[in-house]
Amino acid sequence: MDLVVYAVPLFIAAMLVELAWGLRTGRNTYRVNDAVGSLFLGTLSQARRFVTLGVGGLVYHWVGESLAIARLDAGHWVTWVFAFVLYDFCYYWLHRLGHERTILWAAHVAHHQSEDYNLSTALRQTSTGFLLGWIFYLPLFFAGVPAEVFVTVGSLNLIYQFWVHTQHVGKLGWYEWIFVTPSNHRVHHAQNDRYVDRNYGGVFILWDRLFGTFQEELDDEPCIYGIRGPIHSFNPVKALTHIYVDMVRDSWRAERRGDKLKVWVARTGWRPADVEASDPRPKPDLARFQRFDPAVAAGVPAYGLCQLVAVVALLAYMQWTTLGYAQGVILWAVMIATTVTTAFWLQAMAPHRAVAWDALRLFAAAPALAWAGAGSLPFLTAAAAYLAANALALPWLWRRAPLPATMTPTP
């Protein structure tokens, strides 16, 4: 039913083709640091299931069993078409409010932080959407859509959205009027004033045309990708939490009780007047926009790619092996630590600090991997080889003379 895991090899192949095509045509849209950061977030979003409880699933089951107005037949094609269209309609409203309300934007923002636009951006997913996102899909269960149909059409919806994250496909004529395409989705990822908060559809762009949120990509206004409050970091923990942190700070600092509560339900961008006055957050001038691209020591990009391969391999092991809950949590923590310390290298943290953090990670990961993988000789062998390779790589990276960073890195 969940087809996304089976589509991963196709995703990887498509990214390699896009990279090769960009290099061949002189229009490469990839940077190692940004792509690795996006794919780290993608792996963490898949690993999230090992540490969170499925509250939404429990509610879905109860609604489907107790409150559904009908019981649709999963064997009939009409059920599948109805569910596919209704799912995308619900997705439109989740996506739209995910931009219009700060509490929902906090979960969705990770997908928009990339200042590049390529197929790796499609896999830049949140790990916190489970908190509230499930509410928007309740209509499918009230309508009697079977759980297996819901999961399948949801995965098909997500798979469709993958291919539209590219700059190498132009406008597609009549298709632009009905479906989401690379052109109209590039608009959605742009931070230009004319483009911001437009084109929310997942599969069908018809919803945007119907509800007044459509904007065509214009030849005279190239898209500038990213968010208006850039985080200047490849740290996935910061990417996933910075809006939540801002909301907590604003709520704590606000003097009026009403403002303390309003922070959590307000439209995106709203802040209490007294907090804004004491701690303004000016938006950068897009006319002088510069991508976050710190110069790093030779070897760091290769190190980042190797860590990405290791994290993906660990995720594959977790998905295809029966794990206890504690084992899943431990391996998820190892994954988090690996992505964070790799980000330190990619954003040009001082070598002595990056080495210290990475050494601490290896010291903690060794017993964690040994315990979580107990009983699996292949896993333990691979883990030992990985830890040994890392221990050899760190002194080598430390000795490499780092280049000056183009921007001040933020952990």
C-alpha positions as a Markdown table, in Angstrom:
| # | Residue | x | y | z |
|---|---|---|---|---|
| 1 | Met | 0.0 | 0.0 | 0.0 |
| 2 | Asp | 2.8 | 2.5 | 0.9 |
| 3 | Leu | 4.5 | 2.7 | -2.5 |
| 4 | Val | 7.0 | 5.4 | -1.6 |
| 5 | Val | 9.6 | 2.9 | -0.3 |
| 6 | Tyr | 9.5 | 1.0 | -3.5 |
| 7 | Ala | 9.9 | 4.2 | -5.5 |
| 8 | Val | 13.1 | 5.2 | -3.8 |
| 9 | Pro | 15.4 | 3.4 | -6.4 |
| 10 | Leu | 13.6 | 5.3 | -9.1 |
| 11 | Phe | 14.1 | 8.6 | -7.2 |
| 12 | Ile | 17.8 | 8.0 | -7.0 |
| 13 | Ala | 18.1 | 7.1 | -10.6 |
| 14 | Ala | 16.1 | 10.2 | -11.7 |
| 15 | Met | 18.4 | 12.4 | -9.6 |
| 16 | Leu | 21.5 | 10.9 | -11.2 |
| 17 | Val | 20.0 | 11.5 | -14.7 |
| 18 | Glu | 19.1 | 15.1 | -13.8 |
| 19 | Leu | 22.6 | 15.7 | -12.5 |
| 20 | Ala | 24.2 | 14.2 | -15.6 |
| 21 | Trp | 21.9 | 16.2 | -17.9 |
| 22 | Gly | 22.6 | 19.4 | -16.0 |
| 23 | Leu | 26.4 | 18.8 | -16.3 |
| 24 | Arg | 26.1 | 18.0 | -20.0 |
| 25 | Thr | 24.1 | 21.1 | -20.8 |
| 26 | Gly | 25.9 | 23.5 | -18.6 |
| 27 | Arg | 22.9 | 24.0 | -16.3 |
| 28 | Asn | 23.8 | 22.0 | -13.3 |
| 29 | Thr | 21.3 | 22.7 | -10.5 |
| 30 | Tyr | 23.0 | 20.6 | -7.8 |
| 31 | Arg | 25.4 | 21.5 | -4.9 |
| 32 | Val | 26.6 | 18.8 | -2.6 |
| 33 | Asn | 25.9 | 20.7 | 0.6 |
| 34 | Asp | 22.4 | 21.6 | -0.3 |
| 35 | Ala | 21.5 | 18.2 | -1.8 |
| 36 | Val | 22.9 | 16.3 | 1.1 |
| 37 | Gly | 21.0 | 18.5 | 3.5 |
| 38 | Ser | 17.8 | 17.9 | 1.6 |
| 39 | Leu | 18.3 | 14.1 | 1.5 |
| 40 | Phe | 19.2 | 14.0 | 5.2 |
| 41 | Leu | 15.8 | 15.5 | 5.9 |
| 42 | Gly | 14.2 | 13.0 | 3.6 |
| 43 | Thr | 15.7 | 10.0 | 5.4 |
| 44 | Leu | 14.8 | 11.5 | 8.8 |
| 45 | Ser | 11.2 | 11.9 | 7.7 |
| 46 | Gln | 11.1 | 8.2 | 6.8 |
| 47 | Ala | 12.8 | 7.2 | 10.1 |
| 48 | Arg | 10.3 | 9.2 | 12.1 |
| 49 | Arg | 7.9 | 6.3 | 12.2 |
| 50 | Phe | 10.2 | 4.4 | 14.5 |
| 51 | Val | 9.9 | 6.9 | 17.3 |
| 52 | Thr | 6.4 | 8.5 | 17.0 |
| 53 | Leu | 3.0 | 7.0 | 17.9 |
| 54 | Gly | 0.3 | 6.9 | 15.2 |
| 55 | Val | -2.4 | 9.0 | 16.9 |
| 56 | Gly | -3.8 | 10.0 | 13.5 |
| 57 | Gly | -4.1 | 6.3 | 12.5 |
| 58 | Leu | -6.1 | 5.5 | 15.6 |
| 59 | Val | -8.5 | 8.4 | 15.0 |
| 60 | Tyr | -8.8 | 7.3 | 11.3 |
| 61 | His | -9.8 | 3.8 | 12.4 |
| 62 | Trp | -12.3 | 5.1 | 14.9 |
| 63 | Val | -13.9 | 7.4 | 12.4 |
| 64 | Gly | -14.0 | 4.8 | 9.7 |
| 65 | Glu | -15.6 | 2.2 | 12.0 |
| 66 | Ser | -18.0 | 4.5 | 13.8 |
| 67 | Leu | -18.8 | 7.7 | 11.9 |
| 68 | Ala | -18.4 | 6.9 | 8.2 |
| 69 | Ile | -21.5 | 7.7 | 6.1 |
| 70 | Ala | -20.7 | 4.9 | 3.7 |
| 71 | Arg | -18.4 | 1.9 | 3.3 |
| 72 | Leu | -16.8 | 2.2 | -0.1 |
| 73 | Asp | -15.7 | -0.9 | -2.0 |
| 74 | Ala | -11.9 | -1.1 | -2.4 |
| 75 | Gly | -12.4 | -3.4 | -5.4 |
| 76 | His | -14.3 | -0.8 | -7.5 |
| 77 | Trp | -12.4 | 1.7 | -9.6 |
| 78 | Val | -14.8 | 4.5 | -8.7 |
| 79 | Thr | -13.6 | 4.3 | -5.1 |
| 80 | Trp | -10.0 | 4.8 | -6.2 |
| 81 | Val | -10.8 | 7.7 | -8.5 |
| 82 | Phe | -13.0 | 9.4 | -5.8 |
| 83 | Ala | -10.3 | 8.8 | -3.1 |
| 84 | Phe | -7.5 | 10.1 | -5.3 |
| 85 | Val | -9.3 | 13.3 | -6.2 |
| 86 | Leu | -10.6 | 13.9 | -2.6 |
| 87 | Tyr | -7.1 | 13.2 | -1.2 |
| 88 | Asp | -5.6 | 15.9 | -3.4 |
| 89 | Phe | -8.4 | 18.3 | -2.5 |
| 90 | Cys | -7.6 | 17.8 | 1.2 |
| 91 | Tyr | -3.9 | 18.1 | 0.5 |
| 92 | Tyr | -4.6 | 21.5 | -1.1 |
| 93 | Trp | -6.1 | 22.8 | 2.1 |
| 94 | Leu | -3.4 | 21.3 | 4.3 |
| 95 | His | -0.7 | 22.8 | 2.0 |
| 96 | Arg | -2.4 | 26.2 | 1.8 |
| 97 | Leu | -2.9 | 26.5 | 5.5 |
| 98 | Gly | 0.6 | 25.2 | 6.0 |
| 99 | His | 1.7 | 28.5 | 4.5 |
| 100 | Glu | -1.0 | 30.7 | 6.0 |
| 101 | Arg | -0.8 | 29.6 | 9.7 |
| 102 | Thr | 2.5 | 29.7 | 11.6 |
| 103 | Ile | 1.8 | 26.5 | 13.6 |
| 104 | Leu | 1.4 | 24.5 | 10.3 |
| 105 | Trp | 4.2 | 26.4 | 8.6 |
| 106 | Ala | 6.5 | 25.3 | 11.4 |
| 107 | Ala | 6.1 | 21.7 | 10.1 |
| 108 | His | 6.1 | 22.5 | 6.3 |
| 109 | Val | 9.0 | 25.1 | 6.2 |
| 110 | Ala | 11.7 | 22.4 | 6.0 |
| 111 | His | 10.5 | 21.6 | 2.5 |
| 112 | His | 11.1 | 25.2 | 1.3 |
| 113 | Gln | 14.4 | 26.0 | 2.9 |
| 114 | Ser | 16.5 | 24.7 | 0.0 |
| 115 | Glu | 18.0 | 27.6 | -2.1 |
| 116 | Asp | 18.4 | 25.2 | -5.0 |
| 117 | Tyr | 15.6 | 23.6 | -7.0 |
| 118 | Asn | 16.1 | 20.0 | -8.2 |
| 119 | Leu | 14.8 | 16.5 | -7.6 |
| 120 | Ser | 16.5 | 16.3 | -4.3 |
| 121 | Thr | 14.4 | 19.2 | -3.1 |
| 122 | Ala | 11.3 | 16.9 | -3.5 |
| 123 | Leu | 12.7 | 14.6 | -0.9 |
| 124 | Arg | 13.3 | 17.4 | 1.6 |
| 125 | Gln | 10.4 | 16.4 | 3.9 |
| 126 | Thr | 9.3 | 17.3 | 7.4 |
| 127 | Ser | 9.4 | 15.0 | 10.4 |
| 128 | Thr | 6.8 | 16.9 | 12.4 |
| 129 | Gly | 3.8 | 17.0 | 10.0 |
| 130 | Phe | 2.3 | 14.1 | 11.8 |
| 131 | Leu | 1.4 | 16.4 | 14.7 |
| 132 | Leu | -1.5 | 18.2 | 13.0 |
| 133 | Gly | -1.5 | 17.2 | 9.3 |
| 134 | Trp | -3.6 | 14.1 | 9.8 |
| 135 | Ile | -6.7 | 16.3 | 10.7 |
| 136 | Phe | -7.1 | 17.5 | 7.1 |
| 137 | Tyr | -7.6 | 13.9 | 5.8 |
| 138 | Leu | -10.5 | 13.0 | 8.1 |
| 139 | Pro | -13.0 | 13.7 | 5.3 |
| 140 | Leu | -11.8 | 10.6 | 3.4 |
| 141 | Phe | -12.7 | 8.4 | 6.4 |
| 142 | Phe | -16.0 | 10.1 | 7.0 |
| 143 | Ala | -16.7 | 9.3 | 3.3 |
| 144 | Gly | -15.9 | 5.7 | 3.9 |
| 145 | Val | -12.6 | 5.4 | 2.0 |
| 146 | Pro | -10.9 | 2.1 | 3.1 |
| 147 | Ala | -7.6 | 2.5 | 4.9 |
| 148 | Glu | -5.6 | 0.6 | 2.2 |
| 149 | Val | -7.0 | 2.9 | -0.5 |
| 150 | Phe | -6.2 | 6.0 | 1.6 |
| 151 | Val | -2.6 | 4.9 | 2.1 |
| 152 | Thr | -2.1 | 3.9 | -1.6 |
| 153 | Val | -3.5 | 7.1 | -3.1 |
| 154 | Gly | -1.6 | 9.1 | -0.5 |
| 155 | Ser | 1.7 | 7.5 | -1.7 |
| 156 | Leu | 0.7 | 8.0 | -5.3 |
| 157 | Asn | 0.1 | 11.7 | -4.6 |
| 158 | Leu | 3.5 | 12.1 | -3.0 |
| 159 | Ile | 5.2 | 10.1 | -5.8 |
| 160 | Tyr | 3.6 | 12.3 | -8.5 |
| 161 | Gln | 5.0 | 15.5 | -6.8 |
| 162 | Phe | 8.6 | 14.2 | -7.1 |
| 163 | Trp | 9.0 | 14.9 | -10.8 |
| 164 | Val | 7.8 | 18.5 | -10.7 |
| 165 | His | 10.9 | 19.6 | -8.7 |
| 166 | Thr | 13.1 | 20.3 | -11.6 |
| 167 | Gln | 14.3 | 23.3 | -13.6 |
| 168 | His | 14.9 | 21.3 | -16.8 |
| 169 | Val | 11.3 | 21.0 | -17.9 |
| 170 | Gly | 9.6 | 24.0 | -19.4 |
| 171 | Lys | 5.9 | 24.7 | -19.8 |
| 172 | Leu | 3.7 | 21.9 | -21.0 |
| 173 | Gly | 0.8 | 23.5 | -22.8 |
| 174 | Trp | -2.7 | 22.4 | -22.0 |
| 175 | Tyr | -1.4 | 20.1 | -19.2 |
| 176 | Glu | -0.6 | 23.3 | -17.2 |
| 177 | Trp | -4.3 | 24.1 | -16.9 |
| 178 | Ile | -5.2 | 20.8 | -15.1 |
| 179 | Phe | -2.1 | 19.4 | -13.4 |
| 180 | Val | 0.8 | 20.5 | -11.3 |
| 181 | Thr | 3.9 | 20.8 | -13.5 |
| 182 | Pro | 7.5 | 21.8 | -13.0 |
| 183 | Ser | 6.7 | 25.3 | -14.2 |
| 184 | Asn | 3.8 | 26.1 | -11.8 |
| 185 | His | 5.5 | 24.3 | -8.9 |
| 186 | Arg | 8.7 | 26.3 | -9.4 |
| 187 | Val | 6.5 | 29.3 | -8.6 |
| 188 | His | 5.4 | 27.7 | -5.4 |
| 189 | His | 9.0 | 27.3 | -4.2 |
| 190 | Ala | 10.0 | 30.8 | -5.1 |
| 191 | Gln | 10.3 | 33.6 | -2.5 |
| 192 | Asn | 9.6 | 36.5 | -5.0 |
| 193 | Asp | 6.9 | 38.8 | -3.8 |
| 194 | Arg | 4.8 | 37.9 | -6.9 |
| 195 | Tyr | 5.2 | 34.2 | -6.4 |
| 196 | Val | 5.1 | 33.6 | -2.7 |
| 197 | Asp | 2.2 | 31.6 | -1.3 |
| 198 | Arg | 0.8 | 30.4 | -4.7 |
| 199 | Asn | 0.1 | 27.1 | -6.4 |
| 200 | Tyr | -0.6 | 24.7 | -3.6 |
| 201 | Gly | -2.0 | 21.7 | -5.5 |
| 202 | Gly | -0.3 | 18.3 | -5.2 |
| 203 | Val | -1.5 | 16.7 | -8.4 |
| 204 | Phe | -4.2 | 19.0 | -9.7 |
| 205 | Ile | -3.6 | 22.7 | -10.2 |
| 206 | Leu | -7.3 | 23.1 | -10.8 |
| 207 | Trp | -7.8 | 23.8 | -7.0 |
| 208 | Asp | -5.5 | 26.9 | -7.3 |
| 209 | Arg | -7.4 | 28.2 | -10.3 |
| 210 | Leu | -10.7 | 27.6 | -8.6 |
| 211 | Phe | -9.8 | 29.2 | -5.2 |
| 212 | Gly | -7.7 | 32.1 | -6.6 |
| 213 | Thr | -4.2 | 31.0 | -5.6 |
| 214 | Phe | -2.8 | 30.3 | -9.0 |
| 215 | Gln | 0.2 | 32.2 | -10.4 |
| 216 | Glu | 1.9 | 31.5 | -13.7 |
| 217 | Glu | 5.7 | 31.4 | -14.0 |
| 218 | Leu | 6.8 | 34.6 | -15.8 |
| 219 | Asp | 9.7 | 34.8 | -18.2 |
| 220 | Asp | 10.7 | 38.2 | -17.0 |
| 221 | Glu | 10.8 | 37.2 | -13.3 |
| 222 | Pro | 13.1 | 34.3 | -12.6 |
| 223 | Cys | 12.4 | 32.3 | -9.4 |
| 224 | Ile | 14.5 | 32.9 | -6.4 |
| 225 | Tyr | 14.3 | 29.8 | -4.3 |
| 226 | Gly | 14.3 | 29.5 | -0.5 |
| 227 | Ile | 12.5 | 31.2 | 2.4 |
| 228 | Arg | 12.4 | 34.9 | 3.4 |
| 229 | Gly | 13.9 | 34.1 | 6.7 |
| 230 | Pro | 16.9 | 32.0 | 5.7 |
| 231 | Ile | 18.5 | 29.8 | 8.4 |
| 232 | His | 22.0 | 29.7 | 6.9 |
| 233 | Ser | 22.5 | 26.2 | 8.1 |
| 234 | Phe | 22.4 | 22.6 | 6.8 |
| 235 | Asn | 21.7 | 21.3 | 10.3 |
| 236 | Pro | 18.5 | 19.1 | 10.0 |
| 237 | Val | 17.5 | 19.7 | 13.6 |
| 238 | Lys | 17.5 | 23.4 | 13.1 |
| 239 | Ala | 15.7 | 23.0 | 9.8 |
| 240 | Leu | 12.9 | 21.1 | 11.5 |
| 241 | Thr | 12.6 | 23.2 | 14.7 |
| 242 | His | 13.5 | 26.8 | 14.1 |
| 243 | Ile | 9.9 | 28.0 | 13.6 |
| 244 | Tyr | 8.7 | 26.2 | 16.7 |
| 245 | Val | 11.6 | 27.8 | 18.6 |
| 246 | Asp | 10.7 | 31.2 | 17.3 |
| 247 | Met | 7.1 | 30.7 | 18.4 |
| 248 | Val | 8.0 | 29.7 | 21.9 |
| 249 | Arg | 10.3 | 32.7 | 22.2 |
| 250 | Asp | 7.7 | 35.1 | 20.9 |
| 251 | Ser | 5.0 | 33.6 | 23.2 |
| 252 | Trp | 7.3 | 33.8 | 26.2 |
| 253 | Arg | 8.4 | 37.4 | 25.6 |
| 254 | Ala | 4.9 | 38.8 | 24.7 |
| 255 | Glu | 3.5 | 40.9 | 27.6 |
| 256 | Arg | -0.2 | 40.6 | 26.7 |
| 257 | Arg | -1.8 | 37.2 | 27.6 |
| 258 | Gly | -3.9 | 37.3 | 24.4 |
| 259 | Asp | -0.7 | 37.7 | 22.3 |
| 260 | Lys | 0.9 | 34.8 | 24.1 |
| 261 | Leu | -1.9 | 32.6 | 22.8 |
| 262 | Lys | -2.4 | 34.3 | 19.5 |
| 263 | Val | 1.2 | 33.4 | 18.5 |
| 264 | Trp | 0.0 | 29.7 | 18.2 |
| 265 | Val | -2.9 | 30.4 | 15.9 |
| 266 | Ala | -1.9 | 33.6 | 14.0 |
| 267 | Arg | -1.3 | 34.0 | 10.3 |
| 268 | Thr | 2.2 | 33.3 | 9.2 |
| 269 | Gly | 4.5 | 36.3 | 9.8 |
| 270 | Trp | 2.4 | 37.8 | 12.6 |
| 271 | Arg | 4.3 | 38.7 | 15.8 |
| 272 | Pro | 3.2 | 40.6 | 19.0 |
| 273 | Ala | 3.9 | 44.3 | 18.5 |
| 274 | Asp | 6.1 | 44.6 | 21.6 |
| 275 | Val | 8.2 | 41.5 | 20.6 |
| 276 | Glu | 8.6 | 42.8 | 17.1 |
| 277 | Ala | 9.8 | 46.2 | 18.5 |
| 278 | Ser | 12.4 | 44.7 | 20.8 |
| 279 | Asp | 13.5 | 41.9 | 18.5 |
| 280 | Pro | 12.8 | 42.8 | 14.8 |
| 281 | Arg | 13.4 | 40.2 | 12.1 |
| 282 | Pro | 14.0 | 42.1 | 8.9 |
| 283 | Lys | 13.6 | 40.3 | 5.7 |
| 284 | Pro | 16.6 | 40.2 | 3.3 |
| 285 | Asp | 16.6 | 42.2 | 0.1 |
| 286 | Leu | 16.1 | 39.8 | -2.7 |
| 287 | Ala | 17.9 | 42.1 | -5.1 |
| 288 | Arg | 21.0 | 41.2 | -3.2 |
| 289 | Phe | 20.2 | 37.6 | -2.6 |
| 290 | Gln | 23.1 | 35.2 | -2.2 |
| 291 | Arg | 22.8 | 31.5 | -1.6 |
| 292 | Phe | 24.2 | 30.0 | 1.6 |
| 293 | Asp | 27.3 | 28.3 | 0.2 |
| 294 | Pro | 30.2 | 28.3 | 2.6 |
| 295 | Ala | 33.6 | 27.3 | 1.2 |
| 296 | Val | 34.9 | 24.1 | 2.9 |
| 297 | Ala | 38.1 | 22.1 | 2.9 |
| 298 | Ala | 38.8 | 19.7 | 0.1 |
| 299 | Gly | 37.4 | 16.4 | 1.0 |
| 300 | Val | 34.4 | 17.6 | 2.9 |
| 301 | Pro | 31.9 | 17.2 | 0.1 |
| 302 | Ala | 33.0 | 13.6 | -0.4 |
| 303 | Tyr | 32.8 | 13.0 | 3.3 |
| 304 | Gly | 29.2 | 14.4 | 3.3 |
| 305 | Leu | 28.2 | 12.1 | 0.4 |
| 306 | Cys | 29.7 | 9.1 | 2.2 |
| 307 | Gln | 27.7 | 10.0 | 5.3 |
| 308 | Leu | 24.6 | 10.2 | 3.2 |
| 309 | Val | 25.1 | 6.7 | 1.9 |
| 310 | Ala | 25.6 | 5.5 | 5.4 |
| 311 | Val | 22.4 | 7.1 | 6.6 |
| 312 | Val | 20.4 | 5.7 | 3.7 |
| 313 | Ala | 21.8 | 2.3 | 4.3 |
| 314 | Leu | 20.9 | 2.5 | 8.0 |
| 315 | Leu | 17.4 | 3.5 | 7.1 |
| 316 | Ala | 17.1 | 0.6 | 4.7 |
| 317 | Tyr | 18.2 | -1.8 | 7.4 |
| 318 | Met | 15.6 | -0.3 | 9.8 |
| 319 | Gln | 12.8 | -0.6 | 7.3 |
| 320 | Trp | 13.5 | -4.2 | 6.2 |
| 321 | Thr | 14.4 | -5.6 | 9.7 |
| 322 | Thr | 12.1 | -6.3 | 12.6 |
| 323 | Leu | 13.1 | -4.0 | 15.4 |
| 324 | Gly | 11.9 | -3.5 | 18.9 |
| 325 | Tyr | 10.8 | 0.1 | 19.8 |
| 326 | Ala | 14.0 | 0.8 | 21.8 |
| 327 | Gln | 16.2 | -0.4 | 19.0 |
| 328 | Gly | 14.4 | 1.9 | 16.5 |
| 329 | Val | 14.8 | 4.8 | 18.8 |
| 330 | Ile | 18.5 | 4.1 | 19.3 |
| 331 | Leu | 19.2 | 3.8 | 15.6 |
| 332 | Trp | 17.1 | 7.0 | 14.9 |
| 333 | Ala | 19.3 | 8.8 | 17.4 |
| 334 | Val | 22.4 | 7.6 | 15.7 |
| 335 | Met | 21.0 | 8.8 | 12.4 |
| 336 | Ile | 20.2 | 12.3 | 13.9 |
| 337 | Ala | 23.7 | 12.6 | 15.3 |
| 338 | Thr | 25.3 | 11.6 | 12.0 |
| 339 | Thr | 23.3 | 14.2 | 10.0 |
| 340 | Val | 24.0 | 17.0 | 12.5 |
| 341 | Thr | 27.7 | 16.5 | 12.7 |
| 342 | Thr | 28.0 | 16.1 | 8.9 |
| 343 | Ala | 26.2 | 19.4 | 8.6 |
| 344 | Phe | 28.8 | 21.0 | 10.8 |
| 345 | Trp | 31.4 | 20.1 | 8.2 |
| 346 | Leu | 29.3 | 21.2 | 5.3 |
| 347 | Gln | 28.7 | 24.7 | 6.8 |
| 348 | Ala | 32.4 | 25.2 | 7.5 |
| 349 | Met | 32.5 | 25.0 | 11.3 |
| 350 | Ala | 36.0 | 25.4 | 12.7 |
| 351 | Pro | 37.8 | 22.1 | 12.2 |
| 352 | His | 38.7 | 21.5 | 15.8 |
| 353 | Arg | 35.0 | 21.9 | 16.8 |
| 354 | Ala | 33.7 | 19.7 | 14.0 |
| 355 | Val | 36.2 | 17.0 | 14.9 |
| 356 | Ala | 35.3 | 17.2 | 18.5 |
| 357 | Trp | 31.6 | 16.8 | 17.8 |
| 358 | Asp | 32.2 | 14.0 | 15.3 |
| 359 | Ala | 34.5 | 12.1 | 17.7 |
| 360 | Leu | 31.8 | 12.4 | 20.4 |
| 361 | Arg | 29.3 | 11.0 | 17.9 |
| 362 | Leu | 31.5 | 8.0 | 17.1 |
| 363 | Phe | 32.1 | 7.3 | 20.8 |
| 364 | Ala | 28.4 | 7.2 | 21.5 |
| 365 | Ala | 27.5 | 5.4 | 18.3 |
| 366 | Ala | 29.8 | 2.4 | 18.9 |
| 367 | Pro | 27.9 | 0.9 | 21.9 |
| 368 | Ala | 24.5 | 2.0 | 20.4 |
| 369 | Leu | 25.1 | 0.2 | 17.1 |
| 370 | Ala | 26.5 | -2.8 | 19.0 |
| 371 | Trp | 23.4 | -3.1 | 21.2 |
| 372 | Ala | 20.8 | -2.3 | 18.5 |
| 373 | Gly | 22.3 | -4.7 | 16.0 |
| 374 | Ala | 23.0 | -7.6 | 18.5 |
| 375 | Gly | 22.4 | -10.9 | 16.8 |
| 376 | Ser | 23.0 | -9.7 | 13.2 |
| 377 | Leu | 26.6 | -10.4 | 12.2 |
| 378 | Pro | 26.3 | -8.6 | 8.8 |
| 379 | Phe | 25.1 | -5.5 | 10.5 |
| 380 | Leu | 27.7 | -5.5 | 13.2 |
| 381 | Thr | 30.5 | -6.1 | 10.6 |
| 382 | Ala | 29.2 | -3.2 | 8.5 |
| 383 | Ala | 28.9 | -1.0 | 11.6 |
| 384 | Ala | 32.5 | -1.8 | 12.7 |
| 385 | Ala | 33.8 | -1.0 | 9.2 |
| 386 | Tyr | 31.9 | 2.3 | 9.2 |
| 387 | Leu | 33.2 | 3.4 | 12.6 |
| 388 | Ala | 36.8 | 2.5 | 11.6 |
| 389 | Ala | 36.5 | 4.4 | 8.4 |
| 390 | Asn | 35.2 | 7.4 | 10.2 |
| 391 | Ala | 37.9 | 7.3 | 12.8 |
| 392 | Leu | 40.5 | 7.3 | 10.0 |
| 393 | Ala | 38.8 | 10.1 | 8.1 |
| 394 | Leu | 38.6 | 12.6 | 11.0 |
| 395 | Pro | 42.4 | 13.2 | 11.4 |
| 396 | Trp | 42.7 | 13.5 | 7.6 |
| 397 | Leu | 39.9 | 16.2 | 7.5 |
| 398 | Trp | 41.5 | 18.0 | 10.4 |
| 399 | Arg | 44.8 | 18.3 | 8.7 |
| 400 | Arg | 43.2 | 19.7 | 5.5 |
| 401 | Ala | 43.7 | 23.4 | 5.4 |
| 402 | Pro | 40.1 | 24.9 | 5.5 |
| 403 | Leu | 39.2 | 27.5 | 3.0 |
| 404 | Pro | 37.7 | 30.8 | 4.3 |
| 405 | Ala | 33.9 | 30.5 | 4.7 |
| 406 | Thr | 31.9 | 32.8 | 2.4 |
| 407 | Met | 29.4 | 33.3 | 5.1 |
| 408 | Thr | 29.3 | 33.0 | 8.9 |
| 409 | Pro | 28.1 | 29.5 | 9.6 |
| 410 | Thr | 25.4 | 28.8 | 12.1 |
| 411 | Pro | 25.2 | 25.4 | 13.9 |
